[in-house]
Amino acid sequence: MRSFLCRPLARLAVTLAFVVGCGFQSPPEELNADLDGWADADSLAEAYHAETEAPGLVVGAATPDTQHVHGAGTVGPEREAVPTERTVYQIGSVTKVFTGLALANMAAEGTVALDQPVSGRLPDSLSTLTAGEAPVTLEHLATHTSGLARLPDNLDPEDQTNPYAGYGEEELMAFVESAELEAGPGEAYEYSNAGAGLLGHLLERADDRPYGEVVRERIAEPLGLEDLYREPSEAPDERLARGIGGFFNEPLPPWEFDALAGAGALFGSVADLLRLGEAAAAPGETALGEALRKAQEPRFEPEDGPAVGLGWHVLEVEGREVLWHNGQTGSFGSALAVDPERGHVAVALVSSSTDPTPLVLEILEELPLGRDGA
């Protein structure tokens, strides 16, 4: 059996394990057409499902010609339905792609500026986040170059299986007040859930509405995404996946987020993430063209990892740029990859705390060529 869990990613230098711890129209007529041509993708998905022992997963792929979705297992423990393209999973750190795109959208319309210091969006009573004369900006938060630590130092969860629950604005502002930067702003890449969560909170303040409404009205509605939710209670119960996790792989509820929602709170479906990926591959054909282009532009290139945009990581695969992000919470895993040059998209959502990045990248690599042979 093909092994995914510890298999190295050939030709890629990727920093993985980004644990935070992603109107719906009818699918195109080509959906699941020519199944023989997608047999490899289906086999890869079944092998991954068997190896992870997750209750279920859904993989989706798209080319300029067609779209394909394959579900394996069930929607969750004690649920018999096979997951579909509209089964809803917590997408973990793929949320950061939406946070970055919301920032790009607000910057495109002039509500905020990418180079705006964070201090300009904080209460006047707080000290500024600076290193010498250099302030932390909104772009630094989106590109993980703020110098902030991976997690707030005052994050002390009562329940280790739900680590972000109860971490509210008061705790976040206390962290900002006392935070010591580990590097100067813009000098080094350091993946930071604290920074992404702070960015989501600042976008709430700038837009004067909750994070869920920010992403719904600025991203979901323009792109026709109908399965994007801030809270699991918003999703239809029959389509909400149940995940497993912990040492004994027992059923666990989704993680709860408060002030750090921008780092990993969102729930979504394969159908929605495919649509997001297709929009990223062809931004000029969408209502968010300028914002999509801003978000995808590589803005910092670490010496030992992929370049980063606003929320996206930009991998180099066989000489082409691939947009990518993954996510893991206590009972869900996700990964999304987009090859804009070929117009290819691959996504996987799984109901256990595993990282399906290897599966997604392999499916992306094996997709059939588009109409133009690119």
Coordinates of C-alpha atoms in Angstrom, one line a residue:
M1 CA 0.0 0.0 0.0
R2 CA 1.2 3.5 -0.8
S3 CA 2.3 5.3 2.4
F4 CA 1.4 8.9 2.9
L5 CA 1.9 9.7 6.6
C6 CA 5.6 9.9 6.8
R7 CA 6.5 9.8 3.1
P8 CA 8.9 12.6 2.1
L9 CA 7.7 15.0 -0.6
A10 CA 10.0 14.5 -3.6
R11 CA 11.2 17.7 -5.2
L12 CA 9.7 19.9 -2.5
A13 CA 11.1 21.7 0.4
V14 CA 8.0 22.3 2.4
T15 CA 7.5 23.2 6.0
L16 CA 4.5 21.1 7.1
A17 CA 2.6 20.4 10.3
F18 CA 0.9 23.8 10.4
V19 CA -1.4 22.7 13.2
V20 CA -3.7 25.5 14.4
G21 CA -3.4 23.6 16.9
C22 CA -11.0 26.4 4.7
G23 CA -24.1 31.0 -3.9
F24 CA -23.2 27.2 -4.3
Q25 CA -24.1 26.4 -7.9
S26 CA -24.9 23.0 -9.3
P27 CA -21.7 21.0 -10.0
P28 CA -20.6 21.2 -13.7
E29 CA -22.0 18.5 -16.0
E30 CA -18.5 17.0 -16.2
L31 CA -18.4 16.2 -12.4
N32 CA -17.4 12.6 -12.1
A33 CA -17.5 12.1 -15.8
D34 CA -15.0 9.8 -17.4
L35 CA -14.3 8.0 -14.1
D36 CA -11.7 5.7 -15.7
G37 CA -9.6 8.8 -16.2
W38 CA -9.7 9.6 -12.5
A39 CA -9.1 6.1 -11.2
D40 CA -5.6 7.0 -9.9
A41 CA -7.0 9.8 -7.9
D42 CA -9.7 7.6 -6.4
S43 CA -7.1 4.9 -5.6
L44 CA -4.9 7.4 -3.9
A45 CA -7.8 8.7 -1.8
E46 CA -8.8 5.2 -0.8
A47 CA -5.3 4.3 0.2
Y48 CA -4.9 7.4 2.3
H49 CA -8.3 6.7 4.0
A50 CA -7.2 3.2 4.8
E51 CA -3.9 4.3 6.2
T52 CA -5.2 7.1 8.4
E53 CA -8.2 5.1 9.7
A54 CA -10.1 8.3 9.7
P55 CA -13.9 7.9 9.6
G56 CA -14.0 9.5 6.2
L57 CA -12.5 12.0 3.8
V58 CA -13.4 13.8 0.6
V59 CA -10.9 14.7 -2.2
G60 CA -11.6 17.0 -5.1
A61 CA -9.7 18.0 -8.2
A62 CA -10.3 20.3 -11.1
T63 CA -8.7 21.0 -14.4
P64 CA -9.8 23.6 -17.0
D65 CA -11.9 20.8 -18.6
T66 CA -13.6 19.0 -15.7
Q67 CA -14.0 18.5 -12.0
H68 CA -14.0 15.3 -9.9
V69 CA -14.9 14.5 -6.3
H70 CA -14.5 11.2 -4.4
G71 CA -15.7 10.4 -0.9
A72 CA -14.4 7.5 1.2
G73 CA -15.7 6.2 4.5
T74 CA -18.5 7.9 6.3
V75 CA -19.5 11.4 7.5
G76 CA -18.4 10.4 11.0
P77 CA -18.6 7.8 13.8
E78 CA -22.0 6.2 14.0
R79 CA -23.0 7.9 10.7
E80 CA -23.4 5.7 7.6
A81 CA -23.6 8.4 4.8
V82 CA -20.6 8.6 2.5
P83 CA -19.2 12.2 2.5
T84 CA -19.7 14.3 -0.6
E85 CA -18.5 17.5 -2.1
R86 CA -20.8 19.4 0.3
T87 CA -19.9 17.6 3.5
V88 CA -18.6 20.3 5.9
Y89 CA -15.3 19.9 7.8
Q90 CA -13.4 22.3 10.0
I91 CA -10.6 23.5 7.7
G92 CA -8.1 24.7 10.4
S93 CA -5.2 26.7 9.1
V94 CA -6.7 26.9 5.5
T95 CA -8.7 29.6 7.2
K96 CA -5.6 31.7 6.9
V97 CA -6.1 31.8 3.1
F98 CA -9.5 33.5 3.7
T99 CA -8.0 35.9 6.2
G100 CA -5.2 36.9 3.8
L101 CA -7.7 37.3 1.0
A102 CA -10.0 39.4 3.2
L103 CA -7.0 41.6 3.9
A104 CA -6.2 41.9 0.2
N105 CA -9.8 42.8 -0.6
M106 CA -9.9 45.5 2.1
A107 CA -6.5 46.8 0.8
A108 CA -7.8 46.8 -2.8
E109 CA -10.7 49.1 -1.8
G110 CA -8.7 51.3 0.5
T111 CA -10.2 50.3 3.8
V112 CA -6.8 49.3 5.1
A113 CA -3.2 49.4 3.7
L114 CA -0.9 46.4 3.6
D115 CA 1.9 48.6 5.1
Q116 CA -0.3 50.0 7.8
P117 CA 1.3 49.5 11.2
V118 CA -0.7 47.2 13.5
S119 CA -0.6 50.0 16.1
G120 CA -3.0 52.0 13.9
R121 CA -5.7 49.4 14.5
L122 CA -5.1 48.8 18.2
P123 CA -6.6 50.6 21.2
D124 CA -4.6 53.8 22.0
S125 CA -3.8 52.4 25.4
L126 CA -1.6 49.6 24.0
S127 CA 2.0 49.9 23.3
T128 CA 3.0 49.4 19.6
L129 CA 4.5 46.3 18.2
T130 CA 7.9 47.5 17.0
A131 CA 11.5 46.5 16.8
G132 CA 13.6 49.7 17.0
E133 CA 11.9 52.0 14.5
A134 CA 10.4 49.3 12.4
P135 CA 6.7 48.7 13.1
V136 CA 4.8 45.4 12.6
T137 CA 2.4 45.9 9.7
L138 CA -0.7 44.1 8.5
E139 CA 1.3 42.5 5.7
H140 CA 3.8 41.1 8.2
L141 CA 1.0 39.4 10.1
A142 CA -0.3 37.8 6.9
T143 CA 3.1 36.6 5.7
H144 CA 4.3 35.3 9.1
T145 CA 7.1 37.8 9.2
S146 CA 5.9 39.9 12.2
G147 CA 8.4 38.4 14.6
L148 CA 5.5 37.2 16.8
A149 CA 5.8 33.7 18.4
R150 CA 3.8 30.8 17.0
L151 CA 1.4 31.0 19.9
P152 CA 0.5 33.7 22.5
D153 CA 2.5 33.1 25.7
N154 CA -0.7 33.6 27.7
L155 CA -2.6 30.8 25.9
D156 CA -3.2 28.4 28.8
P157 CA -6.1 26.2 27.9
E158 CA -8.1 24.4 30.6
D159 CA -9.0 21.7 28.1
Q160 CA -6.0 20.5 26.0
T161 CA -8.4 18.9 23.4
N162 CA -9.9 22.4 22.8
P163 CA -6.9 24.7 23.2
Y164 CA -8.3 28.0 21.8
A165 CA -11.6 28.0 23.6
G166 CA -12.1 31.0 25.8
Y167 CA -9.1 32.9 24.4
G168 CA -10.9 36.3 23.9
E169 CA -10.1 39.9 23.1
E170 CA -8.9 40.7 26.6
E171 CA -6.3 37.9 26.5
L172 CA -5.2 38.8 23.0
M173 CA -4.7 42.5 23.9
A174 CA -2.8 41.4 27.0
F175 CA -0.5 39.3 24.8
V176 CA 0.0 42.2 22.3
E177 CA 0.8 44.6 25.2
S178 CA 3.6 42.3 26.5
A179 CA 4.8 40.6 23.3
E180 CA 8.5 40.5 22.6
L181 CA 9.3 40.1 18.9
E182 CA 11.6 37.2 18.1
A183 CA 12.9 38.9 15.0
G184 CA 12.6 42.3 13.4
P185 CA 9.4 42.9 11.3
G186 CA 10.0 41.6 7.8
E187 CA 13.3 40.0 8.6
A188 CA 12.4 36.3 9.1
Y189 CA 9.7 33.8 8.5
E190 CA 8.2 32.3 11.7
Y191 CA 4.8 30.6 11.3
S192 CA 2.5 32.3 13.8
N193 CA -1.0 31.4 14.7
A194 CA -0.8 34.4 17.1
G195 CA -0.1 36.7 14.2
A196 CA -2.8 35.3 11.9
G197 CA -5.3 35.4 14.7
L198 CA -4.4 39.0 15.5
L199 CA -4.8 39.9 11.9
G200 CA -8.3 38.4 11.8
H201 CA -9.2 40.4 14.9
L202 CA -7.8 43.7 13.4
L203 CA -9.9 43.1 10.2
E204 CA -13.0 42.7 12.4
R205 CA -12.1 46.1 13.9
A206 CA -11.5 47.7 10.6
D207 CA -14.7 46.4 9.0
D208 CA -16.7 46.8 12.2
R209 CA -18.3 43.4 12.0
P210 CA -17.5 39.9 13.3
Y211 CA -14.9 37.7 11.5
G212 CA -17.5 35.4 10.1
E213 CA -19.4 38.2 8.4
V214 CA -16.1 39.7 7.0
V215 CA -15.2 36.5 5.2
R216 CA -18.8 35.7 4.2
E217 CA -19.5 39.1 2.6
R218 CA -16.1 39.8 1.2
I219 CA -15.2 36.3 -0.1
A220 CA -18.0 33.7 0.1
E221 CA -20.7 35.7 -1.5
P222 CA -18.6 37.2 -4.4
L223 CA -17.2 33.7 -5.2
G224 CA -20.5 31.8 -4.8
L225 CA -19.4 29.8 -1.7
E226 CA -22.4 28.5 0.3
D227 CA -20.7 26.1 2.7
L228 CA -18.4 28.5 4.5
Y229 CA -19.2 28.8 8.2
R230 CA -17.7 30.5 11.2
E231 CA -19.4 28.1 13.7
P232 CA -20.4 24.4 13.3
S233 CA -23.9 25.3 14.5
E234 CA -24.4 27.3 11.2
A235 CA -24.0 24.2 9.0
P236 CA -26.8 21.7 8.3
D237 CA -26.4 18.9 10.9
E238 CA -26.7 16.1 8.3
R239 CA -23.8 17.6 6.3
L240 CA -21.5 18.3 9.2
A241 CA -18.6 15.8 9.5
R242 CA -17.7 14.3 12.8
G243 CA -14.0 13.8 13.5
I244 CA -11.7 11.7 15.7
G245 CA -8.5 12.5 17.5
G246 CA -6.5 12.3 20.7
F247 CA -4.3 9.4 21.8
F248 CA -7.1 6.8 21.4
N249 CA -8.6 8.3 18.2
E250 CA -11.9 8.9 19.9
P251 CA -14.7 11.2 18.7
L252 CA -13.8 14.8 19.4
P253 CA -15.8 18.0 18.7
P254 CA -14.3 20.7 16.6
W255 CA -12.0 23.3 18.1
E256 CA -13.6 26.5 19.3
F257 CA -12.1 29.9 18.5
D258 CA -12.8 33.3 19.9
A259 CA -10.3 36.2 19.3
L260 CA -8.0 34.0 17.2
A261 CA -10.7 32.9 14.7
G262 CA -8.6 34.2 11.7
A263 CA -6.0 31.5 12.4
G264 CA -8.2 28.4 12.0
A265 CA -11.9 28.7 12.9
L266 CA -13.6 28.2 9.6
F267 CA -15.7 25.3 8.3
G268 CA -16.0 24.5 4.6
S269 CA -16.6 21.9 1.9
V270 CA -14.6 20.5 -0.9
A271 CA -17.1 22.2 -3.3
D272 CA -16.2 25.6 -1.9
L273 CA -12.5 25.0 -1.7
L274 CA -12.5 23.9 -5.3
R275 CA -14.3 27.1 -6.3
L276 CA -11.8 29.1 -4.3
G277 CA -8.9 27.3 -6.0
E278 CA -10.4 27.8 -9.5
A279 CA -10.8 31.5 -8.7
A280 CA -7.2 31.7 -7.6
A281 CA -6.1 29.9 -10.9
A282 CA -8.1 32.4 -13.0
P283 CA -8.5 35.6 -10.9
G284 CA -9.4 37.8 -13.9
E285 CA -12.6 35.8 -14.4
T286 CA -13.9 36.6 -10.8
A287 CA -15.4 39.6 -8.9
L288 CA -12.3 39.5 -6.6
G289 CA -9.6 39.6 -9.3
E290 CA -7.4 42.3 -7.8
A291 CA -7.7 40.9 -4.3
L292 CA -6.9 37.4 -5.5
R293 CA -3.8 38.6 -7.4
K294 CA -2.6 40.6 -4.3
A295 CA -3.0 37.6 -2.0
Q296 CA -1.1 35.3 -4.3
E297 CA 1.9 37.5 -5.0
P298 CA 5.0 36.1 -3.3
R299 CA 6.1 38.7 -0.7
F300 CA 8.8 37.0 1.3
E301 CA 11.2 34.2 0.4
P302 CA 12.7 32.3 3.4
E303 CA 16.1 30.6 2.8
D304 CA 14.8 27.2 3.9
G305 CA 11.1 27.1 2.8
P306 CA 8.5 28.2 0.4
A307 CA 7.7 31.8 -0.4
V308 CA 4.7 33.4 1.2
G309 CA 1.9 35.6 0.1
L310 CA -1.0 36.9 2.0
G311 CA -2.2 33.7 3.6
W312 CA -0.8 31.5 0.8
H313 CA 2.5 29.6 0.7
V314 CA 4.0 29.5 -2.8
L315 CA 5.8 26.2 -3.6
E316 CA 8.0 25.6 -6.5
V317 CA 7.0 22.3 -8.2
E318 CA 8.9 21.3 -11.4
G319 CA 9.5 25.0 -12.2
R320 CA 5.9 26.1 -11.6
E321 CA 4.5 28.1 -8.7
V322 CA 1.9 26.2 -6.7
L323 CA -0.3 28.0 -4.1
W324 CA -0.8 25.8 -1.0
H325 CA -2.0 25.7 2.5
N326 CA -2.9 22.9 4.9
G327 CA -4.6 22.7 8.3
Q328 CA -5.0 20.5 11.3
T329 CA -7.2 20.8 14.3
G330 CA -7.8 18.2 17.0
S331 CA -10.1 16.1 14.8
F332 CA -9.8 17.4 11.3
G333 CA -7.2 17.8 8.5
S334 CA -7.2 19.7 5.3
A335 CA -5.0 20.7 2.4
L336 CA -5.5 22.8 -0.7
A337 CA -3.1 23.3 -3.7
V338 CA -3.5 25.3 -6.8
D339 CA -1.4 25.3 -10.0
P340 CA -2.4 28.6 -11.7
E341 CA -0.2 27.9 -14.8
R342 CA -2.2 24.8 -15.6
G343 CA -5.4 25.7 -14.0
H344 CA -5.3 22.7 -11.7
V345 CA -6.7 22.4 -8.2
A346 CA -6.6 19.7 -5.6
V347 CA -8.2 19.6 -2.2
A348 CA -8.7 17.0 0.6
L349 CA -10.7 17.2 3.8
V350 CA -10.4 14.4 6.4
S351 CA -12.1 13.7 9.7
S352 CA -9.0 13.1 11.7
S353 CA -6.0 15.2 12.8
T354 CA -3.8 14.2 9.9
D355 CA -2.1 16.2 7.2
P356 CA -3.4 15.3 3.7
T357 CA -0.8 17.5 1.9
P358 CA 1.1 14.5 0.4
L359 CA -2.2 13.2 -1.0
V360 CA -3.2 16.6 -2.4
L361 CA 0.2 17.3 -4.1
E362 CA 0.3 13.8 -5.6
I363 CA -3.2 14.2 -7.1
L364 CA -2.3 17.6 -8.4
E365 CA 0.8 16.2 -10.0
E366 CA -1.1 13.4 -11.7
L367 CA -4.0 15.4 -13.1
P368 CA -4.7 15.2 -16.8
L369 CA -3.5 18.1 -18.9
G370 CA -5.9 20.9 -19.8
R371 CA -7.4 21.6 -23.2
D372 CA -4.3 23.6 -24.3
G373 CA -1.9 20.8 -23.2
A374 CA -0.3 23.0 -20.6

